[in-house]
Tab-separated table of C-alpha atoms and ligand atoms in Angstrom:
chain	number	residue	atom	x	y	z
N	1	UNK	CA	98.407	129.603	109.028
N	2	UNK	CA	95.562	127.068	109.013
N	3	UNK	CA	94.918	125.369	105.630
N	4	UNK	CA	91.829	122.976	105.869
N	5	UNK	CA	91.332	120.120	103.404
N	6	UNK	CA	88.023	121.717	102.576
N	7	UNK	CA	86.105	124.589	103.938
N	8	UNK	CA	82.597	124.996	103.005
N	9	UNK	CA	82.350	128.304	104.930
N	10	UNK	CA	82.983	130.888	102.419
N	11	UNK	CA	80.585	129.166	99.989
N	12	UNK	CA	77.704	129.127	102.273
N	13	UNK	CA	78.456	132.619	103.528
N	14	UNK	CA	78.267	134.008	99.971
N	15	UNK	CA	74.959	132.364	99.176
N	16	UNK	CA	73.302	132.230	102.510
N	17	UNK	CA	70.379	134.401	102.182
N	18	UNK	CA	69.590	132.996	98.730
N	19	UNK	CA	69.762	129.547	100.079
N	20	UNK	CA	67.687	130.464	103.041
N	21	UNK	CA	64.996	131.842	100.957
N	22	UNK	CA	64.820	128.724	98.697
N	23	UNK	CA	64.627	126.521	101.716
N	24	UNK	CA	61.986	128.735	103.294
N	25	UNK	CA	60.061	128.500	99.951
N	26	UNK	CA	60.072	124.686	100.145
N	27	UNK	CA	58.861	124.691	103.700
N	28	UNK	CA	56.065	127.076	102.835
N	29	UNK	CA	55.070	125.178	99.672
N	30	UNK	CA	54.319	121.845	101.861
N	31	UNK	CA	55.557	119.963	98.916
N	32	UNK	CA	58.097	117.810	100.849
N	33	UNK	CA	58.391	114.799	98.486
N	34	UNK	CA	59.669	115.319	94.692
N	35	UNK	CA	57.472	117.946	93.135
N	36	UNK	CA	58.482	121.073	91.091
N	37	UNK	CA	61.766	121.800	92.747
N	38	UNK	CA	62.996	118.343	91.955
N	39	UNK	CA	61.743	118.398	88.403
N	40	UNK	CA	63.275	121.697	87.591
N	41	UNK	CA	66.406	120.752	89.336
N	42	UNK	CA	66.601	117.375	87.318
N	43	UNK	CA	66.005	119.189	83.998
N	44	UNK	CA	68.981	121.655	84.958
N	45	UNK	CA	71.400	119.029	85.862
N	46	UNK	CA	70.485	116.799	82.670
N	47	UNK	CA	71.048	119.792	80.505
N	48	UNK	CA	74.270	120.792	82.187
N	49	UNK	CA	75.515	117.118	81.753
N	50	UNK	CA	74.560	116.725	78.113
N	51	UNK	CA	71.927	114.105	78.978
N	52	UNK	CA	68.065	114.102	78.040
N	53	UNK	CA	67.007	113.094	81.576
N	54	UNK	CA	67.997	113.251	85.278
N	55	UNK	CA	66.484	111.330	88.048
N	56	UNK	CA	67.128	112.898	91.402
N	57	UNK	CA	68.034	110.264	94.205
N	58	UNK	CA	68.909	110.201	97.822
N	59	UNK	CA	72.778	109.824	97.382
N	60	UNK	CA	75.573	108.883	95.020
N	61	UNK	CA	75.495	105.414	96.504
N	62	UNK	CA	71.819	105.078	95.797
N	63	UNK	CA	72.134	106.176	92.132
N	64	UNK	CA	74.396	103.414	91.627
N	65	UNK	CA	72.278	100.756	93.525
N	66	UNK	CA	69.182	102.040	91.734
N	67	UNK	CA	70.719	101.957	88.427
N	68	UNK	CA	71.910	98.367	88.753
N	69	UNK	CA	68.558	97.286	90.085
N	70	UNK	CA	66.905	99.078	86.958
N	71	UNK	CA	69.278	97.037	84.711
N	72	UNK	CA	67.976	93.715	86.571
N	73	UNK	CA	71.620	93.112	87.525
N	74	UNK	CA	71.661	90.495	90.139
N	75	UNK	CA	73.016	87.146	91.585
N	76	UNK	CA	75.065	85.399	88.690
N	77	UNK	CA	75.937	88.530	87.114
N	78	UNK	CA	79.385	90.209	86.877
N	79	UNK	CA	80.324	93.822	86.938
N	80	UNK	CA	83.757	95.123	85.877
N	81	UNK	CA	85.133	97.891	87.789
N	82	UNK	CA	88.207	99.419	89.391
N	83	UNK	CA	89.686	98.475	92.609
N	84	UNK	CA	90.785	102.080	93.382
N	85	UNK	CA	87.641	104.111	94.249
N	86	UNK	CA	85.345	104.810	96.973
N	87	UNK	CA	83.719	101.844	98.718
N	88	UNK	CA	80.302	102.615	97.264
N	89	UNK	CA	81.086	101.531	93.703
N	90	UNK	CA	81.991	97.964	94.817
N	91	UNK	CA	79.252	98.170	97.510
N	92	UNK	CA	76.455	98.818	94.996
N	93	UNK	CA	77.463	95.685	92.921
N	94	UNK	CA	77.523	93.541	96.017
N	95	UNK	CA	74.281	94.687	97.404
N	96	UNK	CA	72.372	93.753	94.218
N	97	UNK	CA	73.995	90.294	94.647
N	98	UNK	CA	76.282	90.609	91.607
N	99	UNK	CA	80.077	89.930	91.601
N	100	UNK	CA	82.519	92.719	91.056
N	101	UNK	CA	85.371	91.848	88.784
N	102	UNK	CA	88.286	94.223	89.022
N	103	UNK	CA	90.663	95.608	86.453
N	104	UNK	CA	93.677	97.619	87.333
N	105	UNK	CA	94.187	101.409	86.904
N	106	UNK	CA	96.465	103.479	84.684
N	107	UNK	CA	99.350	104.826	86.933
N	108	UNK	CA	98.972	108.373	85.673
N	109	UNK	CA	95.269	108.930	85.792
N	110	UNK	CA	94.144	106.452	88.684
N	111	UNK	CA	91.418	105.501	86.231
N	112	UNK	CA	90.503	102.131	84.759
N	113	UNK	CA	92.990	100.801	82.197
N	114	UNK	CA	91.345	100.158	78.969
N	115	UNK	CA	93.889	97.484	78.162
N	116	UNK	CA	93.202	95.618	81.358
N	117	UNK	CA	89.448	96.040	80.651
N	118	UNK	CA	89.914	94.386	77.275
N	119	UNK	CA	91.807	91.693	78.917
N	120	UNK	CA	89.020	90.990	81.495
N	121	UNK	CA	86.323	91.107	78.940
N	122	UNK	CA	88.155	88.521	76.764
N	123	UNK	CA	88.781	86.286	79.724
N	124	UNK	CA	85.180	86.333	80.978
N	125	UNK	CA	83.853	85.490	77.347
N	126	UNK	CA	86.222	82.610	77.174
N	127	UNK	CA	85.065	81.487	80.605
N	128	UNK	CA	81.445	82.076	79.888
N	129	UNK	CA	81.072	84.775	82.690
N	130	UNK	CA	77.891	86.820	82.510
N	131	UNK	CA	79.426	90.419	82.400
N	132	UNK	CA	76.312	92.789	82.557
N	133	UNK	CA	77.888	96.082	83.106
N	134	UNK	CA	81.166	97.973	83.228
N	135	UNK	CA	81.343	100.818	85.945
N	136	UNK	CA	84.263	103.129	85.014
N	137	UNK	CA	84.816	105.677	87.758
N	138	UNK	CA	85.833	109.199	86.926
N	139	UNK	CA	88.189	109.448	89.737
N	140	UNK	CA	89.187	112.680	91.488
N	141	UNK	CA	87.325	114.835	88.870
N	142	UNK	CA	88.831	113.480	85.644
N	143	UNK	CA	87.038	110.960	83.117
N	144	UNK	CA	88.193	107.673	82.512
N	145	UNK	CA	89.297	107.049	78.889
N	146	UNK	CA	85.935	106.649	77.548
N	147	UNK	CA	87.206	106.957	73.953
N	148	UNK	CA	88.650	103.487	74.450
N	149	UNK	CA	86.088	102.077	77.074
N	150	UNK	CA	82.930	102.669	74.984
N	151	UNK	CA	84.011	100.715	71.712
N	152	UNK	CA	85.048	97.759	74.072
N	153	UNK	CA	81.633	97.892	75.601
N	154	UNK	CA	80.022	98.067	72.252
N	155	UNK	CA	82.034	94.950	71.029
N	156	UNK	CA	81.246	92.925	74.076
N	157	UNK	CA	77.623	94.148	74.176
N	158	UNK	CA	78.000	95.191	77.816
N	159	UNK	CA	76.315	98.376	79.111
N	160	UNK	CA	78.420	101.094	80.776
N	161	UNK	CA	77.195	102.848	84.094
N	162	UNK	CA	79.584	105.867	84.694
N	163	UNK	CA	80.342	106.420	88.412
N	164	UNK	CA	80.651	110.256	87.909
N	165	UNK	CA	80.210	111.066	91.727
N	166	UNK	CA	83.490	112.923	91.652
N	167	UNK	CA	83.269	114.475	88.256
N	168	UNK	CA	80.084	116.562	87.494
N	169	UNK	CA	80.736	118.783	84.575
N	170	UNK	CA	84.018	117.184	83.561
N	171	UNK	CA	84.540	116.806	79.868
N	172	UNK	CA	85.959	113.808	77.967
N	173	UNK	CA	87.298	113.891	74.406
N	174	UNK	CA	85.436	111.234	72.391
N	175	UNK	CA	86.702	110.560	68.853
N	176	UNK	CA	84.032	110.070	66.195
N	177	UNK	CA	84.344	107.459	63.276
N	178	UNK	CA	85.735	110.255	61.007
N	179	UNK	CA	88.201	111.289	63.611
N	180	UNK	CA	86.658	114.530	64.940
N	181	UNK	CA	86.675	115.122	68.440
N	182	UNK	CA	83.501	115.664	70.467
N	183	UNK	CA	84.076	116.780	74.036
N	184	UNK	CA	81.382	115.000	76.208
N	185	UNK	CA	80.389	115.483	79.826
N	186	UNK	CA	80.762	112.993	82.429
N	187	UNK	CA	77.812	110.726	82.737
N	188	UNK	CA	76.573	111.283	79.330
N	189	UNK	CA	78.685	108.514	77.413
N	190	UNK	CA	77.370	105.466	79.031
N	191	UNK	CA	73.780	104.242	79.324
N	192	UNK	CA	73.710	105.970	82.600
N	193	UNK	CA	75.658	108.539	84.644
N	194	UNK	CA	75.727	108.335	88.597
N	195	UNK	CA	76.222	111.707	90.380
N	196	UNK	CA	76.594	112.428	94.207
N	197	UNK	CA	75.746	115.717	95.949
N	198	UNK	CA	77.680	114.781	99.009
N	199	UNK	CA	78.768	118.104	100.590
N	200	UNK	CA	82.527	117.586	99.811
N	201	UNK	CA	81.742	116.999	96.001
N	202	UNK	CA	82.272	119.908	93.545
N	203	UNK	CA	78.315	120.374	93.633
N	204	UNK	CA	77.626	119.605	97.216
N	205	UNK	CA	74.144	119.775	99.067
N	206	UNK	CA	73.438	120.492	102.716
N	207	UNK	CA	73.125	116.848	103.245
N	208	UNK	CA	72.987	113.716	101.068
N	209	UNK	CA	71.709	113.706	97.663
N	210	UNK	CA	72.375	112.291	94.077
N	211	UNK	CA	71.205	111.931	90.575
N	212	UNK	CA	71.147	109.483	87.733
N	213	UNK	CA	71.272	110.854	84.141
N	214	UNK	CA	70.589	109.034	80.884
N	215	UNK	CA	69.254	109.715	77.496
N	216	UNK	CA	67.355	106.485	77.009
N	217	UNK	CA	63.614	107.254	77.340
N	218	UNK	CA	62.669	103.850	78.050
N	219	UNK	CA	65.515	103.316	80.848
N	220	UNK	CA	64.460	106.654	82.608
N	221	UNK	CA	61.049	105.187	83.072
N	222	UNK	CA	62.462	102.120	84.660
N	223	UNK	CA	64.635	104.449	86.859
N	224	UNK	CA	61.684	106.720	87.996
N	225	UNK	CA	59.787	103.539	89.028
N	226	UNK	CA	62.594	101.989	90.786
N	227	UNK	CA	63.161	105.190	92.775
N	228	UNK	CA	59.607	104.813	94.185
N	229	UNK	CA	59.518	101.131	95.100
N	230	UNK	CA	59.206	100.104	91.484
N	231	UNK	CA	55.513	101.420	91.507
N	232	UNK	CA	53.901	102.012	88.131
N	233	UNK	CA	51.238	103.144	88.385
N	234	UNK	CA	51.055	103.952	92.182
N	235	UNK	CA	50.662	100.757	94.197
N	236	UNK	CA	51.179	98.397	91.217
N	237	UNK	CA	54.515	96.849	91.448
N	238	UNK	CA	55.636	94.950	88.471
N	239	UNK	CA	59.381	95.193	89.968
N	240	UNK	CA	61.070	95.716	93.323
N	241	UNK	CA	62.399	99.204	93.865
N	242	UNK	CA	63.174	101.299	97.108
N	243	UNK	CA	62.847	104.728	98.389
N	244	UNK	CA	65.593	106.543	96.510
N	245	UNK	CA	64.010	110.042	96.339
N	246	UNK	CA	66.054	113.312	96.633
N	247	UNK	CA	64.545	115.766	98.892
N	248	UNK	CA	63.091	119.091	97.386
N	249	UNK	CA	65.183	121.093	100.022
N	250	UNK	CA	68.345	119.707	98.537
N	251	UNK	CA	67.033	120.108	95.010
N	252	UNK	CA	66.370	123.913	95.869
N	253	UNK	CA	69.799	124.482	97.714
N	254	UNK	CA	71.658	122.756	94.553
N	255	UNK	CA	69.800	124.729	91.964
N	256	UNK	CA	71.277	127.662	93.432
N	257	UNK	CA	74.933	126.195	93.726
N	258	UNK	CA	74.648	124.782	90.178
N	259	UNK	CA	74.857	128.507	88.799
N	260	UNK	CA	78.373	128.778	90.334
N	261	UNK	CA	79.760	125.454	89.471
N	262	UNK	CA	81.535	126.414	86.356
N	263	UNK	CA	83.358	129.195	88.251
N	264	UNK	CA	84.325	126.817	91.113
N	265	UNK	CA	85.653	124.394	88.682
N	266	UNK	CA	87.808	127.248	87.278
N	267	UNK	CA	89.188	128.126	90.601
N	268	UNK	CA	89.964	124.623	91.423
N	269	UNK	CA	91.875	124.183	88.158
N	270	UNK	CA	93.827	127.454	88.854
N	271	UNK	CA	94.840	126.156	92.051
N	272	UNK	CA	96.084	122.975	90.614
N	273	UNK	CA	98.039	125.093	88.149
N	274	UNK	CA	99.577	127.151	91.102
N	275	UNK	CA	100.547	124.024	92.876
N	276	UNK	CA	102.346	122.809	89.756
N	277	UNK	CA	104.240	125.949	89.447
N	278	UNK	CA	104.992	126.021	93.078
N	279	UNK	CA	106.292	122.552	93.220
N	280	UNK	CA	108.400	123.274	90.190
N	281	UNK	CA	109.942	126.319	91.615
N	282	UNK	CA	110.785	124.670	94.943
N	283	UNK	CA	112.520	121.820	92.996
N	284	UNK	CA	110.209	119.204	94.254
N	285	UNK	CA	108.437	118.399	90.995
N	286	UNK	CA	108.841	114.607	89.884
N	287	UNK	CA	110.852	113.928	92.657
N	288	UNK	CA	109.910	113.444	95.468
N	289	UNK	CA	106.484	115.018	94.593
N	290	UNK	CA	104.878	113.503	91.643
N	291	UNK	CA	102.037	115.845	90.559
N	292	UNK	CA	99.080	114.309	88.680
N	293	UNK	CA	99.202	114.431	84.955
N	294	UNK	CA	96.242	115.850	83.206
N	295	UNK	CA	95.139	112.938	81.020
N	296	UNK	CA	93.388	115.072	78.210
N	297	UNK	CA	95.457	118.336	78.449
N	298	UNK	CA	97.125	117.904	75.223
N	299	UNK	CA	94.069	116.896	73.153
N	300	UNK	CA	92.916	119.623	70.782
N	301	UNK	CA	90.353	121.995	72.335
N	302	UNK	CA	91.333	121.018	75.844
N	303	UNK	CA	91.717	124.567	76.733
N	304	UNK	CA	88.156	125.365	76.286
N	305	UNK	CA	86.631	122.527	78.285
N	306	UNK	CA	86.877	121.565	82.188
N	307	UNK	CA	88.838	118.287	81.492
N	308	UNK	CA	89.721	117.936	85.044
N	309	UNK	CA	87.409	119.549	87.695
N	310	UNK	CA	89.755	118.634	90.679
N	311	UNK	CA	87.376	117.247	93.124
N	312	UNK	CA	90.827	116.158	94.569
N	313	UNK	CA	94.152	117.343	93.991
N	314	UNK	CA	96.211	114.169	94.556
N	315	UNK	CA	100.092	113.947	94.562
N	316	UNK	CA	102.223	110.859	94.812
N	317	UNK	CA	104.911	111.052	97.448
N	318	UNK	CA	107.469	108.767	99.251
N	319	UNK	CA	106.847	108.547	102.985
N	320	UNK	CA	103.178	109.499	102.543
N	321	UNK	CA	101.982	108.814	105.930
N	322	UNK	CA	104.824	110.582	107.750
N	323	UNK	CA	104.295	113.629	105.454
N	324	UNK	CA	100.456	113.653	106.142
N	325	UNK	CA	101.267	113.668	109.966
N	326	UNK	CA	103.811	116.541	109.498
N	327	UNK	CA	101.244	118.513	107.549
N	328	UNK	CA	98.677	117.956	110.299
N	329	UNK	CA	101.266	119.160	112.825
N	330	UNK	CA	101.340	122.474	110.663
N	331	UNK	CA	97.633	122.914	110.444
N	332	UNK	CA	97.437	121.537	106.894
N	333	UNK	CA	94.621	119.153	106.089
N	334	UNK	CA	95.237	116.266	103.837
N	335	UNK	CA	93.748	112.953	103.187
N	336	UNK	CA	94.505	109.573	101.750
N	337	UNK	CA	92.100	108.517	99.008
N	338	UNK	CA	92.230	105.536	99.402
N	339	UNK	CA	94.544	103.542	101.913
N	340	UNK	CA	93.267	100.174	101.033
N	341	UNK	CA	91.993	98.914	97.764
N	342	UNK	CA	88.590	97.205	97.334
N	343	UNK	CA	89.976	93.749	96.723
N	344	UNK	CA	91.804	94.007	99.897
N	345	UNK	CA	88.789	94.960	101.994
N	346	UNK	CA	87.780	92.322	104.692
N	347	UNK	CA	84.234	92.212	103.548
N	348	UNK	CA	85.439	90.454	100.284
N	349	UNK	CA	87.920	88.106	101.567
N	350	UNK	CA	87.377	85.919	98.558
N	351	UNK	CA	89.555	88.398	96.428
N	352	UNK	CA	92.624	87.673	98.813
N	353	UNK	CA	95.396	86.594	96.499
N	354	UNK	CA	94.444	88.760	93.557
N	355	UNK	CA	96.740	91.463	92.803
N	356	UNK	CA	96.221	94.980	91.142
N	357	UNK	CA	99.829	96.215	91.323
N	358	UNK	CA	99.225	99.713	90.047
N	359	UNK	CA	96.137	100.194	92.209
N	360	UNK	CA	98.118	98.766	95.241
N	361	UNK	CA	101.030	101.326	94.640
N	362	UNK	CA	98.557	104.296	94.282
N	363	UNK	CA	97.074	103.335	97.708
N	364	UNK	CA	100.631	103.509	99.219
N	365	UNK	CA	101.813	106.634	97.615
N	366	UNK	CA	98.803	109.038	97.213
N	367	UNK	CA	97.749	112.096	99.248
N	368	UNK	CA	95.123	114.595	98.598
N	369	UNK	CA	95.968	118.228	99.264
N	370	UNK	CA	93.525	121.246	99.824
N	371	UNK	CA	92.231	122.527	96.563
N	372	UNK	CA	88.851	124.113	97.192
N	373	UNK	CA	87.938	127.277	95.164
N	374	UNK	CA	88.450	129.867	97.888
N	375	UNK	CA	91.939	128.879	98.763
N	376	UNK	CA	94.360	131.954	98.729
N	377	UNK	CA	97.817	132.040	97.030
N	378	UNK	CA	99.343	132.307	100.344
N	379	UNK	CA	97.543	129.145	101.782
N	380	UNK	CA	98.904	127.224	98.580
N	381	UNK	CA	102.446	128.645	98.914
N	382	UNK	CA	102.467	127.577	102.612
N	383	UNK	CA	101.307	124.022	101.739
N	384	UNK	CA	104.257	123.738	99.313
N	385	UNK	CA	106.889	125.340	101.665
N	386	UNK	CA	105.697	122.880	104.326
N	387	UNK	CA	106.155	119.990	102.168
N	388	UNK	CA	109.456	121.272	100.968
N	389	UNK	CA	110.627	121.543	104.627
N	390	UNK	CA	109.560	117.974	105.290
N	391	UNK	CA	111.691	116.784	102.687
N	392	UNK	CA	114.741	118.926	103.071
N	393	UNK	CA	114.866	118.740	107.010
N	394	UNK	CA	114.932	114.941	106.650
W	253	PLP	C1	81.060	110.019	96.818
W	253	PLP	C2	81.153	108.856	95.996
W	253	PLP	C3	80.091	107.930	95.900
W	253	PLP	C4	78.854	107.813	96.809
W	253	PLP	O1	78.153	108.994	96.743
W	253	PLP	P1	77.343	109.444	98.187
W	253	PLP	O2	76.491	110.617	97.728
W	253	PLP	O3	78.370	109.618	99.355
W	253	PLP	O4	76.492	108.249	98.652
W	253	PLP	C5	80.283	106.904	94.964
W	253	PLP	N1	81.289	106.895	94.207
W	253	PLP	C6	82.189	107.725	94.287
W	253	PLP	C7	83.574	107.459	93.295
W	253	PLP	C8	82.289	108.734	95.103
W	253	PLP	O5	83.305	109.465	95.399
């Protein structure tokens, strides 16, 4: 049996004629830059993400870069984020000339630890550090603990840019002042949310694409002008932006896929539950295989919301690299997200000597298993059986 980490084939197959028609429409329309397909897609994504506005961009990376540029973040400024995320989160901060400040993650969720955030904010305030933004990353499809991060950001008067590239549609429980819980979508809690439509994300295009969401009517104007070289009006540049535009072809394809997104989330979640049961039945649960905890599963109302959209299903195991090789030998795809923390990357040598033990441990132990919607029960069983064989045959 063959179980790839991700197979986009079934999705394309089922939507092929619809997609071809939509792409043909774009071609025949001769509207190749922005235009009505992009506008309607932006409106649909914004509505889906509980935000007032969406600004379609060229990639998730550009969503981050453009948002930081629009906030006038640059040299001398600091941006707090996590060392355990895809490179683009840090890359965006470095590219605008600002300095990333890292805070460690929670062991159980892989996401930014609010206590560490509070410590870092306090330390920077004492040192006179100019912290301009916090970028929590909703890693693997589950939101960071925004209910604790947002009040800290308010207290320290720092704006929040959510890296929601892996978490479109994920819901986060936010507690009101009177104690009631509001489930809010990823990207709707901070000033802006940054999304990616890279093909392997839950909502993936047929190429690169991204979106910035916001509910701030002034900020959306800045974002839109930044997307087009900072022009406002055309050929008049009060600021420097770039070409960060999404293609209407991507908008057309993604509009079709968006209609299926909730269903795909449900199937990924079902697969994760099946894994849990199978690992338990095989006697592997907790030792040696630690299955990710769902951070918000016990919050009231959790059963009615996609609180984890499982862009990745990531387990923690001993002998991770050997297991990965073994799975490969048995035609099972897996991947390490991420083998090296950001503070350990060569391009930021000045962070050498800093330690983020929880993130570093995660980088040693974590392994993503196939979880895409169309996987069969047999394929999931085969993955768990093969892992069981690896650990029993020594
Ligand atoms: C995918 C991803 C990005 C970048 O998105 P691209 O569309 O690939 O540029 C940024 N941050 C995180 C956490 C991601 O997973």
